[in-house]
mmCIF file of C-alpha atoms in Angstrom:
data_model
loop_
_atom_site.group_PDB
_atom_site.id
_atom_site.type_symbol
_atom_site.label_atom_id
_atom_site.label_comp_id
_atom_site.label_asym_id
_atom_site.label_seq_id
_atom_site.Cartn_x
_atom_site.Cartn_y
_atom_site.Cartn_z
ATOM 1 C CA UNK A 394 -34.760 -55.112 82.249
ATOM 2 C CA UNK A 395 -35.745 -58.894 81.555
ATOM 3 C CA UNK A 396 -39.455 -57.834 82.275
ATOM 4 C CA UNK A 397 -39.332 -54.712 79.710
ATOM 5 C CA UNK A 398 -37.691 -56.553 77.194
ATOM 6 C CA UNK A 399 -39.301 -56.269 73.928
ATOM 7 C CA UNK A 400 -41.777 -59.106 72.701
ATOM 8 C CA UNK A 401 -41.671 -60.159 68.796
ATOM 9 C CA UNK A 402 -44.809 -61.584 67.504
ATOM 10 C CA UNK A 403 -43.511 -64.516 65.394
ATOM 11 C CA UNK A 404 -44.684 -66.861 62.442
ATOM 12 C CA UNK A 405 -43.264 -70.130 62.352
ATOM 13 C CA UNK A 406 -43.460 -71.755 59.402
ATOM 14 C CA UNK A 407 -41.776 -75.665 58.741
ATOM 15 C CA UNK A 408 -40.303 -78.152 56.049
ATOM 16 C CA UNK A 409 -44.206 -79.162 55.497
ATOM 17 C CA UNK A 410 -45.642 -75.550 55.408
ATOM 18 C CA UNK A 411 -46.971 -75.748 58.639
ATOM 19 C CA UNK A 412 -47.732 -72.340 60.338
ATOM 20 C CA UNK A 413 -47.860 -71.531 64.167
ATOM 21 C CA UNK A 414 -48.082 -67.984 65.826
ATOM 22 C CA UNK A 415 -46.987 -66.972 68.743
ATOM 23 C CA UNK A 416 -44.917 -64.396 70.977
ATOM 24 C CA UNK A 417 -42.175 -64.206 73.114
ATOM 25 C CA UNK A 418 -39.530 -62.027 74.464
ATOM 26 C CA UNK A 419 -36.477 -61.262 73.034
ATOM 27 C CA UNK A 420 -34.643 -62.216 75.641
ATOM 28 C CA UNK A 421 -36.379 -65.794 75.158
ATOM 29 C CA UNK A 422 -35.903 -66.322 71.415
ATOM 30 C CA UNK A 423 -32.597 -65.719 71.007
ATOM 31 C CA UNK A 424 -31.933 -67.875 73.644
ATOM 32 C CA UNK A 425 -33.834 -70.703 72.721
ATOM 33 C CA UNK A 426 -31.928 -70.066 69.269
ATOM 34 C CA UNK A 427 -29.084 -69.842 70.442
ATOM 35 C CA UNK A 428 -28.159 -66.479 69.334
ATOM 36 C CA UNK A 429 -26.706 -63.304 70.833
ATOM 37 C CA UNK A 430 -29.015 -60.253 71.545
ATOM 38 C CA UNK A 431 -27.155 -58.354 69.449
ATOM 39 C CA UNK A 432 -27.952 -60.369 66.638
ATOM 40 C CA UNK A 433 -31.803 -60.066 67.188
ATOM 41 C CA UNK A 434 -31.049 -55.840 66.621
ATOM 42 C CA UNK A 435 -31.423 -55.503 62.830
ATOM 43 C CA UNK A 436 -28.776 -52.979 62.595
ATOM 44 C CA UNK A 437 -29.160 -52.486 58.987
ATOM 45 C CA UNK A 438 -31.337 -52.117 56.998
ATOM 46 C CA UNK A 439 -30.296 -55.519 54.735
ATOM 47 C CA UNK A 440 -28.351 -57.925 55.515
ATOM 48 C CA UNK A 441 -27.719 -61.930 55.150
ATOM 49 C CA UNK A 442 -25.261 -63.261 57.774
ATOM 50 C CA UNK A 443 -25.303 -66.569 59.922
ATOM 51 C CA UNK A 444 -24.580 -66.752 63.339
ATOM 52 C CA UNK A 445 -24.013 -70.307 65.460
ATOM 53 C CA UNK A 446 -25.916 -72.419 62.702
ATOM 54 C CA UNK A 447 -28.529 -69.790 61.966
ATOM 55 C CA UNK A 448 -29.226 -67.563 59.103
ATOM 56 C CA UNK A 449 -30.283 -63.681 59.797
ATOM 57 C CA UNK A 450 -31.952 -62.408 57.135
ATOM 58 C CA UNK A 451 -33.454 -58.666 56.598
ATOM 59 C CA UNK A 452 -35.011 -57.331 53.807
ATOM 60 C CA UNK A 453 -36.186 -53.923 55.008
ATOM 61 C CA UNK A 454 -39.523 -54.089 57.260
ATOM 62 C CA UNK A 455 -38.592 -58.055 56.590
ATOM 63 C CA UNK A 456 -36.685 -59.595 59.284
ATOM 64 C CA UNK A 457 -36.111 -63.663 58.988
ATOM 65 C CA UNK A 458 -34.017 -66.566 61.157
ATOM 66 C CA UNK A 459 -33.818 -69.472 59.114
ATOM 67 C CA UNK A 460 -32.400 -72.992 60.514
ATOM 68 C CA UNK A 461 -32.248 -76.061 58.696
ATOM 69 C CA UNK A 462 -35.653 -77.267 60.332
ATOM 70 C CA UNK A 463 -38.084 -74.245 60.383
ATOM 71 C CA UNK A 464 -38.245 -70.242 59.743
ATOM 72 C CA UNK A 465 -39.493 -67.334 61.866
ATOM 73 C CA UNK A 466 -41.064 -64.284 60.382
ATOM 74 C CA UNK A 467 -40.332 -61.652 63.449
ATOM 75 C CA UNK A 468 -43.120 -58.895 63.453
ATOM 76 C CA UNK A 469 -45.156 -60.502 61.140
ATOM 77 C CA UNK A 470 -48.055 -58.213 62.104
ATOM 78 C CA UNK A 471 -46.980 -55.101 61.087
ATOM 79 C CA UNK A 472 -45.554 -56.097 57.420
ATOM 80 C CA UNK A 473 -48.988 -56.524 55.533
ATOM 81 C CA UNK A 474 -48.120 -59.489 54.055
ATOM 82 C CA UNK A 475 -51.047 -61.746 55.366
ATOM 83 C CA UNK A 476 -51.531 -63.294 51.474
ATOM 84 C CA UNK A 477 -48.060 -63.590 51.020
ATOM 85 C CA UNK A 478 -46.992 -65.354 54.159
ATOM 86 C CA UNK A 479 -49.821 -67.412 54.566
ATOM 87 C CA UNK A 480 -50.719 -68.561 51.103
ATOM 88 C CA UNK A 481 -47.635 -68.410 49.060
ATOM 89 C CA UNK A 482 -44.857 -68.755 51.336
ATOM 90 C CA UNK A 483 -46.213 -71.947 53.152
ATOM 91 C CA UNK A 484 -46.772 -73.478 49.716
ATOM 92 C CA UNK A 485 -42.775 -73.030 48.720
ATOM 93 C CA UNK A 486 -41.392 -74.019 51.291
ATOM 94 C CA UNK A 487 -43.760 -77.412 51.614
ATOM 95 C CA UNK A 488 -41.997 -77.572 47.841
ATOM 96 C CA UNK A 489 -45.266 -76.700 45.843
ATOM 97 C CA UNK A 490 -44.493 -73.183 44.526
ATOM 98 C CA UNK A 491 -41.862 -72.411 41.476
ATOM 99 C CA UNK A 492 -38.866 -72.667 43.132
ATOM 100 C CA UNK A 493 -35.676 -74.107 41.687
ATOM 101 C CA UNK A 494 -34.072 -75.350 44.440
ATOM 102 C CA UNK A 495 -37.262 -77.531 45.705
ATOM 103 C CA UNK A 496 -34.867 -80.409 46.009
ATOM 104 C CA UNK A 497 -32.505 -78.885 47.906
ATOM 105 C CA UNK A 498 -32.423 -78.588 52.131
ATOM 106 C CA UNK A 499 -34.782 -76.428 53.488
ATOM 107 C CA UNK A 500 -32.647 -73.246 53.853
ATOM 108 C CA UNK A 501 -32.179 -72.866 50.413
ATOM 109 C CA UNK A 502 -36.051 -73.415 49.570
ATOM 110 C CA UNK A 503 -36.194 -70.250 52.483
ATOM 111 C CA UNK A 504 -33.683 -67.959 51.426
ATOM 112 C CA UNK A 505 -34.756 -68.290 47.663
ATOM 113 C CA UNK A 506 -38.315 -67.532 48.726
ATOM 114 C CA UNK A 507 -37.610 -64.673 50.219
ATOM 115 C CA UNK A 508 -35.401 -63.298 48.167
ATOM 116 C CA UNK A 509 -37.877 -63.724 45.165
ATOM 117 C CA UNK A 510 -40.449 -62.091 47.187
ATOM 118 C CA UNK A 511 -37.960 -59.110 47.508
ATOM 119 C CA UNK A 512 -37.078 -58.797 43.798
ATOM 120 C CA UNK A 513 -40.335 -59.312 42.225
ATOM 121 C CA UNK A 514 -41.327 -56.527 45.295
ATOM 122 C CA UNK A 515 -38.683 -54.502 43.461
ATOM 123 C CA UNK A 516 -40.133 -55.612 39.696
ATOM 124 C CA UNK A 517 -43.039 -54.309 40.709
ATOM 125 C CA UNK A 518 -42.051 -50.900 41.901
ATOM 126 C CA UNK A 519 -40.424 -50.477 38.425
ATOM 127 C CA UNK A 520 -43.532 -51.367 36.367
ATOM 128 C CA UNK A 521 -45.465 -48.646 38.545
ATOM 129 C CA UNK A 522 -43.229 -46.012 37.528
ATOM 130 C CA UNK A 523 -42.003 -46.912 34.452
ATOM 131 C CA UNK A 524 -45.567 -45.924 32.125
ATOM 132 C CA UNK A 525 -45.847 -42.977 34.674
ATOM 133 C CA UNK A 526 -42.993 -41.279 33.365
ATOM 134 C CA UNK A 527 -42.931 -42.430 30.159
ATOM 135 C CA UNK A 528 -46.476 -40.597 29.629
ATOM 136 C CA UNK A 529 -45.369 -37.925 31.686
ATOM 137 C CA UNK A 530 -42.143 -37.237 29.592
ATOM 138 C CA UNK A 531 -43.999 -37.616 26.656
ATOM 139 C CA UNK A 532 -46.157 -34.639 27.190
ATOM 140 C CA UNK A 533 -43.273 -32.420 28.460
ATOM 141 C CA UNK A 534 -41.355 -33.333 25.119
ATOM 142 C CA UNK A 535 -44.098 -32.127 22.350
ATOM 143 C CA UNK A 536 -42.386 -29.444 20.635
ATOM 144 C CA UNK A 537 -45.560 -27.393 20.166
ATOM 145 C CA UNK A 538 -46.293 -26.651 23.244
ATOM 146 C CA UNK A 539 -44.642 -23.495 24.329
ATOM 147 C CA UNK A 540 -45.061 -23.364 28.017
ATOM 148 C CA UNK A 541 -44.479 -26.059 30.429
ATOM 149 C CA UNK A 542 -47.373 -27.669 32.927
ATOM 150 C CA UNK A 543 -46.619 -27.161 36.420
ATOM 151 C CA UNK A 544 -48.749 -30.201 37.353
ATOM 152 C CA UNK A 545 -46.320 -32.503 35.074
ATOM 153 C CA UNK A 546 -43.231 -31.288 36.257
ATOM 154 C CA UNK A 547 -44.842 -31.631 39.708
ATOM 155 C CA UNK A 548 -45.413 -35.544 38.877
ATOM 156 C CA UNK A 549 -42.130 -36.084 37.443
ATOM 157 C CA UNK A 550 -39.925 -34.558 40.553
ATOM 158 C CA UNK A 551 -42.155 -36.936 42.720
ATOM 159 C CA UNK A 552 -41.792 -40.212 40.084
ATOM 160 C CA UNK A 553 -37.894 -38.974 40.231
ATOM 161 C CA UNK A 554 -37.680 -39.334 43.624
ATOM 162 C CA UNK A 555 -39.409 -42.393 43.894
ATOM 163 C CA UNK A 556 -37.211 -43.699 40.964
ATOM 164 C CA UNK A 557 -33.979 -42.670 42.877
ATOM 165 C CA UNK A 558 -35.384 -44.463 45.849
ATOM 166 C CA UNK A 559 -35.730 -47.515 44.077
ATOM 167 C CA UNK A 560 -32.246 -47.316 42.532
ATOM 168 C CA UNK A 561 -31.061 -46.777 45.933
ATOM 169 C CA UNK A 562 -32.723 -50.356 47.232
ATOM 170 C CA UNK A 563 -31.447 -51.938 44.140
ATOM 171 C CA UNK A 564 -27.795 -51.069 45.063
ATOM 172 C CA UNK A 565 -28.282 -52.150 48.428
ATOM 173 C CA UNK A 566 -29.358 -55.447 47.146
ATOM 174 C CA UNK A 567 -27.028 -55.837 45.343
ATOM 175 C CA UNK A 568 -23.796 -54.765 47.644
ATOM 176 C CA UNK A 569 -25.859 -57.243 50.121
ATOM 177 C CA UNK A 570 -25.515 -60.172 47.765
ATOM 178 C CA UNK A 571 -22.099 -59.393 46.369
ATOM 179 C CA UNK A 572 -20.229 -59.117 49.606
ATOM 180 C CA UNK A 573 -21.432 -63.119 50.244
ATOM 181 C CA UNK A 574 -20.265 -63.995 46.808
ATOM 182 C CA UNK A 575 -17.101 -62.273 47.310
ATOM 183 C CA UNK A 576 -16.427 -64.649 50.420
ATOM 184 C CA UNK A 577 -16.311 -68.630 49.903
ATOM 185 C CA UNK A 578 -16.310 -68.980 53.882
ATOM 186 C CA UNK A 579 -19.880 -67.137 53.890
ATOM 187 C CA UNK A 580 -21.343 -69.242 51.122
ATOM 188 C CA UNK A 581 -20.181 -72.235 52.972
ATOM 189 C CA UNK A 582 -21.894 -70.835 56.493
ATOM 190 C CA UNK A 583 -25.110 -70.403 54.401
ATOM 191 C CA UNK A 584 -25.324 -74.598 53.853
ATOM 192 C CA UNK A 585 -26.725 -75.157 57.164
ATOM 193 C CA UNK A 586 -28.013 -78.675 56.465
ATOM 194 C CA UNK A 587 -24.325 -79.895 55.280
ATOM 195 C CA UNK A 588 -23.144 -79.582 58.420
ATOM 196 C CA UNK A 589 -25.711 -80.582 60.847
ATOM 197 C CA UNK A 590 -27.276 -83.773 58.856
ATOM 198 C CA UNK A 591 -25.000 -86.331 58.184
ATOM 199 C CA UNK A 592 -26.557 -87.593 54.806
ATOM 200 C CA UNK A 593 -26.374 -84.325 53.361
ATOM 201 C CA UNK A 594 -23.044 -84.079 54.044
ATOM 202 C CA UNK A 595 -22.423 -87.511 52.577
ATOM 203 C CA UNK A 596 -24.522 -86.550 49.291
ATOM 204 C CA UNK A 597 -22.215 -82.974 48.868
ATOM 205 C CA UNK A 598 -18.828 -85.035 49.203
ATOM 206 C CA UNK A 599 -20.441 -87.562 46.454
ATOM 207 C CA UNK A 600 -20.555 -84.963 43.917
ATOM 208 C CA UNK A 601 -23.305 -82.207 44.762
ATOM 209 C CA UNK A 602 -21.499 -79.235 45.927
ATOM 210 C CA UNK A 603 -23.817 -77.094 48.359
ATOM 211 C CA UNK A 604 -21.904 -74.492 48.482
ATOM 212 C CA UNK A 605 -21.739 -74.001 44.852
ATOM 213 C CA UNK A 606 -25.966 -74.753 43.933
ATOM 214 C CA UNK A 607 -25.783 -71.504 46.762
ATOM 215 C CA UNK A 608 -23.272 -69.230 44.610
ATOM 216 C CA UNK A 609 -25.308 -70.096 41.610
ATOM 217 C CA UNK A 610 -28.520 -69.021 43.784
ATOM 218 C CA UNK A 611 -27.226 -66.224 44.931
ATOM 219 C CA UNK A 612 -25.925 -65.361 41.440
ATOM 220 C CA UNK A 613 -29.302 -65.530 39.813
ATOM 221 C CA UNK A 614 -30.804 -62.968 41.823
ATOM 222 C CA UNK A 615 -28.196 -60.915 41.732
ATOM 223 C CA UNK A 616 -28.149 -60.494 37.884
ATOM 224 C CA UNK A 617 -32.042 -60.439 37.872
ATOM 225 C CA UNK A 618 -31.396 -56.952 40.716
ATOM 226 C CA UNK A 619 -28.845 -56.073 38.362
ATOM 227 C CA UNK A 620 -31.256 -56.100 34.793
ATOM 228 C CA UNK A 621 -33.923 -54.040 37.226
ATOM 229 C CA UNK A 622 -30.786 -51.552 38.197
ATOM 230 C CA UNK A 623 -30.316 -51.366 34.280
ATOM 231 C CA UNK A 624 -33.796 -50.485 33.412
ATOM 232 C CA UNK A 625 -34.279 -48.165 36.224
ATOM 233 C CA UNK A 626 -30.808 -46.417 35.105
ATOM 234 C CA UNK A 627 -32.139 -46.008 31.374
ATOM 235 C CA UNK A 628 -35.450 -44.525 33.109
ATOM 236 C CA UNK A 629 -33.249 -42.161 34.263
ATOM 237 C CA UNK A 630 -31.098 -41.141 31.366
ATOM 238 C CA UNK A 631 -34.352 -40.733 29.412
ATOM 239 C CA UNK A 632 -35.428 -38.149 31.879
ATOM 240 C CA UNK A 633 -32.357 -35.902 32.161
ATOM 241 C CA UNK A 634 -32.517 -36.440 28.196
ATOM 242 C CA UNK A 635 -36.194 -34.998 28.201
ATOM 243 C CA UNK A 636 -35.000 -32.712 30.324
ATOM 244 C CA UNK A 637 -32.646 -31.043 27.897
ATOM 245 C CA UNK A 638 -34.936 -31.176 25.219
ATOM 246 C CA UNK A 639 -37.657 -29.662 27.154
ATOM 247 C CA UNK A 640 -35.322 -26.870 27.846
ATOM 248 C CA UNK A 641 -33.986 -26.716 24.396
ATOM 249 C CA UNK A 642 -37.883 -26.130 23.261
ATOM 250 C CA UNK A 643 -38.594 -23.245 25.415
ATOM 251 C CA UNK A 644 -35.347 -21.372 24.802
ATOM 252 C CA UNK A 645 -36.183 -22.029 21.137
ATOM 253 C CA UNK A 646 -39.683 -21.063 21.469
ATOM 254 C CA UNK A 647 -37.900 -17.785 23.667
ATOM 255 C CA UNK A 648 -35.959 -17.135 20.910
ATOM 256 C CA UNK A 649 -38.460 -16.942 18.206
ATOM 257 C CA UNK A 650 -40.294 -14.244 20.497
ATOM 258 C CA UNK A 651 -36.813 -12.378 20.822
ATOM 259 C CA UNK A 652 -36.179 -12.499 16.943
ATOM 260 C CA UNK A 653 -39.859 -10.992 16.176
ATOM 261 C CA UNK A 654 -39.366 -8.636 19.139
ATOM 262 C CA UNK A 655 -35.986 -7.271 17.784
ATOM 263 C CA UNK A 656 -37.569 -6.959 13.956
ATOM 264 C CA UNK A 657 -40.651 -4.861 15.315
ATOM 265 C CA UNK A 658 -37.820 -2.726 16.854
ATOM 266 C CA UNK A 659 -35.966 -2.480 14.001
ATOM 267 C CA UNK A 660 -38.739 -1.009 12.336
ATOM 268 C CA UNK A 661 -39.859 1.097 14.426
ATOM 269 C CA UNK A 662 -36.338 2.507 14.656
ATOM 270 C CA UNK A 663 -36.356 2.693 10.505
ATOM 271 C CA UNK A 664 -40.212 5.205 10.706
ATOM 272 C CA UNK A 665 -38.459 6.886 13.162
ATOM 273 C CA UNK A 666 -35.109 7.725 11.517
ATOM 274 C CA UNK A 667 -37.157 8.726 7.935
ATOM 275 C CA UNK A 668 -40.262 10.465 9.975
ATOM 276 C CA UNK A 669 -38.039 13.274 10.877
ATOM 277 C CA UNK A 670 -38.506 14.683 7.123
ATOM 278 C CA UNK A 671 -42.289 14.398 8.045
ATOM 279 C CA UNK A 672 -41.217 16.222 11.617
ATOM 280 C CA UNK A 673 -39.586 19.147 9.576
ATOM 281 C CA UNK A 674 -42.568 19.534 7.375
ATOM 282 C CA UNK A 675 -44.821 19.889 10.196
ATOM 283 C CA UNK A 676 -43.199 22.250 11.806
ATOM 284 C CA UNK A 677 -44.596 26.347 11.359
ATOM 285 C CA UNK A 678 -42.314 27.369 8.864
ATOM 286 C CA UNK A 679 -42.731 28.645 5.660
ATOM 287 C CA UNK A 680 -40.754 27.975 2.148
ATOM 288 C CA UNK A 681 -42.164 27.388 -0.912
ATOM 289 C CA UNK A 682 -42.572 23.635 -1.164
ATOM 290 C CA UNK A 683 -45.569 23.634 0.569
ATOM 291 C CA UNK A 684 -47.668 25.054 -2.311
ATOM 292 C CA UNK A 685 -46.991 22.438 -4.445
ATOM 293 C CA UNK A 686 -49.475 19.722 -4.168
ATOM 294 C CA UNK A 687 -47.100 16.316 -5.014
ATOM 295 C CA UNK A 688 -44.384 17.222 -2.313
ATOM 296 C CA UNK A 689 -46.881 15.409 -0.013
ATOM 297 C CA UNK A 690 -47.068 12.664 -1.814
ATOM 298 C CA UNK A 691 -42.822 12.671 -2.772
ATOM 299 C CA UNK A 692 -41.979 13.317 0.749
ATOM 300 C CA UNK A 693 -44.532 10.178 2.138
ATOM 301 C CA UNK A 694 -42.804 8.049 -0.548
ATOM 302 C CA UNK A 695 -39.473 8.817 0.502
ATOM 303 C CA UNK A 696 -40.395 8.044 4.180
ATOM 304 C CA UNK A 697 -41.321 4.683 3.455
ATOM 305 C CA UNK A 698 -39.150 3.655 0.409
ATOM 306 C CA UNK A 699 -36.241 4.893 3.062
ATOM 307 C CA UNK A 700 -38.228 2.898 5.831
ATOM 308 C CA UNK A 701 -38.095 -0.120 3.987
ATOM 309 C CA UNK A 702 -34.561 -0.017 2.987
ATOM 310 C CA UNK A 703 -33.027 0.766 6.709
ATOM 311 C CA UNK A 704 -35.198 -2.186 7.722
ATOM 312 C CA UNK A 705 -34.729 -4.767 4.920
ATOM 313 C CA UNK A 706 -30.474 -3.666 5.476
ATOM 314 C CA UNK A 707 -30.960 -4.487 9.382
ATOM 315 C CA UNK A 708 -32.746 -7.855 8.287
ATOM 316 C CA UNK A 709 -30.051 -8.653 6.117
ATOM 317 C CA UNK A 710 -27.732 -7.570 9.095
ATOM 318 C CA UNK A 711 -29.353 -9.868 11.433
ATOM 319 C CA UNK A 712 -29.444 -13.004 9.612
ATOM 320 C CA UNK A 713 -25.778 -12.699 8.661
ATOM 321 C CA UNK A 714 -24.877 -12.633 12.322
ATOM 322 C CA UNK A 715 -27.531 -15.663 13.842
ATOM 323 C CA UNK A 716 -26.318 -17.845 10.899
ATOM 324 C CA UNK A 717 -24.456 -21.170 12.541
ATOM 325 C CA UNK A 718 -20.409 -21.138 11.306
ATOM 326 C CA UNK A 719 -19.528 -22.688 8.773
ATOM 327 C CA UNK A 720 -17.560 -26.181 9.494
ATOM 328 C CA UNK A 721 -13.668 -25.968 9.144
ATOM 329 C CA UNK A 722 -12.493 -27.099 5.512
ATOM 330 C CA UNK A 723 -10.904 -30.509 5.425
ATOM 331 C CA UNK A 724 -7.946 -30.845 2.922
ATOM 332 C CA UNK A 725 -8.546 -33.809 0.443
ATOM 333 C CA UNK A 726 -5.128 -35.781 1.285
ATOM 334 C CA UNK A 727 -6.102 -35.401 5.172
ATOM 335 C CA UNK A 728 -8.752 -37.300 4.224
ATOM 336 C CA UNK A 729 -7.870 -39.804 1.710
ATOM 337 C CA UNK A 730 -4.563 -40.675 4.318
ATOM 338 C CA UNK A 731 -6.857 -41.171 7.064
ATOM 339 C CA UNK A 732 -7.188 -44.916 8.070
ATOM 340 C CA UNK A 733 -10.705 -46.172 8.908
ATOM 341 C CA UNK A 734 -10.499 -46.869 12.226
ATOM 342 C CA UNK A 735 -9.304 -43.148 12.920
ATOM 343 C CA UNK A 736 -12.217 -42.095 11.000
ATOM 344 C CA UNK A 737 -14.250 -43.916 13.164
ATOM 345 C CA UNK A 738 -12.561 -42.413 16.118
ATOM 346 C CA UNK A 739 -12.914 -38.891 14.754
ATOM 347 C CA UNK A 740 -16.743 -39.153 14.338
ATOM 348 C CA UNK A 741 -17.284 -40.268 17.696
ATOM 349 C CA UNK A 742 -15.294 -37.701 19.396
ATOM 350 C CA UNK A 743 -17.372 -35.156 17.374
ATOM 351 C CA UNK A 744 -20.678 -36.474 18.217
ATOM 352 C CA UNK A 745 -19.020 -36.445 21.822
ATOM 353 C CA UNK A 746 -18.142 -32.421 21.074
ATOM 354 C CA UNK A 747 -21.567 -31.540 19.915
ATOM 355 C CA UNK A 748 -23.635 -33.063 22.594
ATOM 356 C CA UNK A 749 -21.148 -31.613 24.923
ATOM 357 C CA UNK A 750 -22.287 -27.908 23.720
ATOM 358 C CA UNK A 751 -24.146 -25.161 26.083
ATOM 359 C CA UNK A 752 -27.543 -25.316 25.614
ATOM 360 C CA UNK A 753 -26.841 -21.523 25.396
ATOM 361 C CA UNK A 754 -25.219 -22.182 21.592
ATOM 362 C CA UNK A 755 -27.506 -25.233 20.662
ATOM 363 C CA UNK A 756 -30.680 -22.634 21.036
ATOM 364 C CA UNK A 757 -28.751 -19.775 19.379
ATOM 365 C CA UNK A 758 -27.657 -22.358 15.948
#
């Protein structure tokens, strides 16, 4: 099994930015480091834990060991991050990039690296999809149109998935961070230099606390995947909110078309009901109307004049009964009595009761 045991192609990188390459077995590495072989697995899919001195880090298709002298990139190859590794990852940790914690040991410099690599990853994912369904949304939402285009709703579903996606790895990060912060012991483990050089340990017992210039680390990027959890979640409001109004638009537009469909009826029902006298007339019988020369023009005017009254009463019928209610009547003393607080409280729970109607009613008022 020791001769079929898989090889990781590894990038070394040290406290000066120095990078080496090379590979070796599994077997090998986590010997050499000291580590189990079940450590070297990856179960999930992220994770931060230490084991024996060592700090196992996965973000994803990013898999890290960090110890207090150097870090190794596992299967650097097949992340496409030559730029990243090579020119802006080397530079932090050799303490010439942005980082805060530049002064610290060398694990924070690592950890901080990569976990701003992994949120501005995330940043980035956000900014791709934000405009795309902000434009998309906006033409879905224009009142005049009175059909829907396939293609839009087509890119929305597949900007919604990738937006649930995202809100999915933003969780993760965030249950990833928490469950260290949660724990003292783990954020204690993660000081690797405090316990294996001798002056550092001197300088945290002097008055700089590791452990807490790591919860304060850790902290930071856990508000920052916690701000890009917020925007992502108001993203999606904003869509099930165009949503409803998108739906509310063609049910209104429906309804117009129903209304107009129902008064054409109407009127055709009202020639009907008053075309029977014009029926009878044409009929082969005989009387003695027929000879006089204005019955025509008496009987067509009745037609209509009775046309126009049947349809005019319908009308009148109609409107009375797709008219919203009426609000219930408030007695004055209910009102004057009522503190201002409770008014307060009564006008939110109403705004809570209308938004809370069937779209069914809200097209119908």
């Amino acid at each position: 099994l020791a001769s079929v045991s898989p090889v990781f192609a590894v990038m070394k990188l040290d406290k000066e930015g120095n990078t080496t390459y090379f590979e070796k077995k599994k077997t090998e590495l986590y010997q050499e480091l000291g580590l189990q072989a079940r450590d070297l697995r990856f179960q999930h899919l992220m994770s931060i834990a230490t084991r024996n001195n060592r700090i196992i880090m996965r973000m994803e298709f990013l898999k890290a060991v960090i110890t207090p002298e150097f870090l190794l990139i596992l299967d650097y190859r097949n992340l496409n991050l030559e730029h990243w590794l090579t020119k802006e990852l080397a530079s932090q940790l050799a303490g010439e990039g942005q980082l805060v914690t530049y002064s610290l040991p060398f694990e924070f410099r690592a950890i901080e690296a990569i976990l701003q690599y992994w949120i501005s990853k995330l940043q980035g994912r956000l900014n791709t999809l934000q405009p795309q369904i902000l434009e998309t949304l906006e033409a879905l939402v224009d009142p005049k149109l009175l059909s829907v285009d396939r293609s839009k709703l087509h890119i929305l579903l597949q900007n919604g998935k990738s937006l649930s996606e995202l809100e999915t790895d933003l969780k993760v990060f965030k249950e990833t961070i928490l469950e260290i912060l949660d724990e003292e012991e783990l954020i204690e483990e993660l000081c690797l230099s405090k316990w294996t050089d001798p002056q550092v340990f001197e300088e945290s017992t002097s008055g700089i606390d590791h452990a807490e210039e790591m919860e304060l680390l850790l902290e930071s990027y856990y508000r920052q995947a916690e701000d890009l959890a917020n925007e992502a979640r108001e993203l999606r409001v904003l869509i099930d909110d165009s949503e409803s109004i998108a739906f509310i638009n063609l049910d209104s537009h429906r309804n117009v078309m129903m209304r107009l469909n129902l008064q054409l009826t109407m009127g055709t029902f009202s020639l009907s009901l008053f075309g029977l006298i014009g029926v009878a007339f044409g009929m082969n019988l005989e009387s003695s109307l027929e000879e006089d020369p204005r019955i025509f023009w008496l009987v067509t005017g009745i037609m209509f004049l009775g046309s126009g009254l049947i349809w005019r009463r319908l009308l009148s019928f109609l409107g009375q009964h797709l008219e919203p209610p009426l609000p219930p009547h408030v007695p004055a003393v209910l009102r004057k009595s009522q503190p201002a607080a409770g008014r307060v409280e009564m006008k939110n729970n109403l705004k809570a009761e209308t938004f809370g109607l069937s779209r069914s009613t809200l097209t119908n008022q």
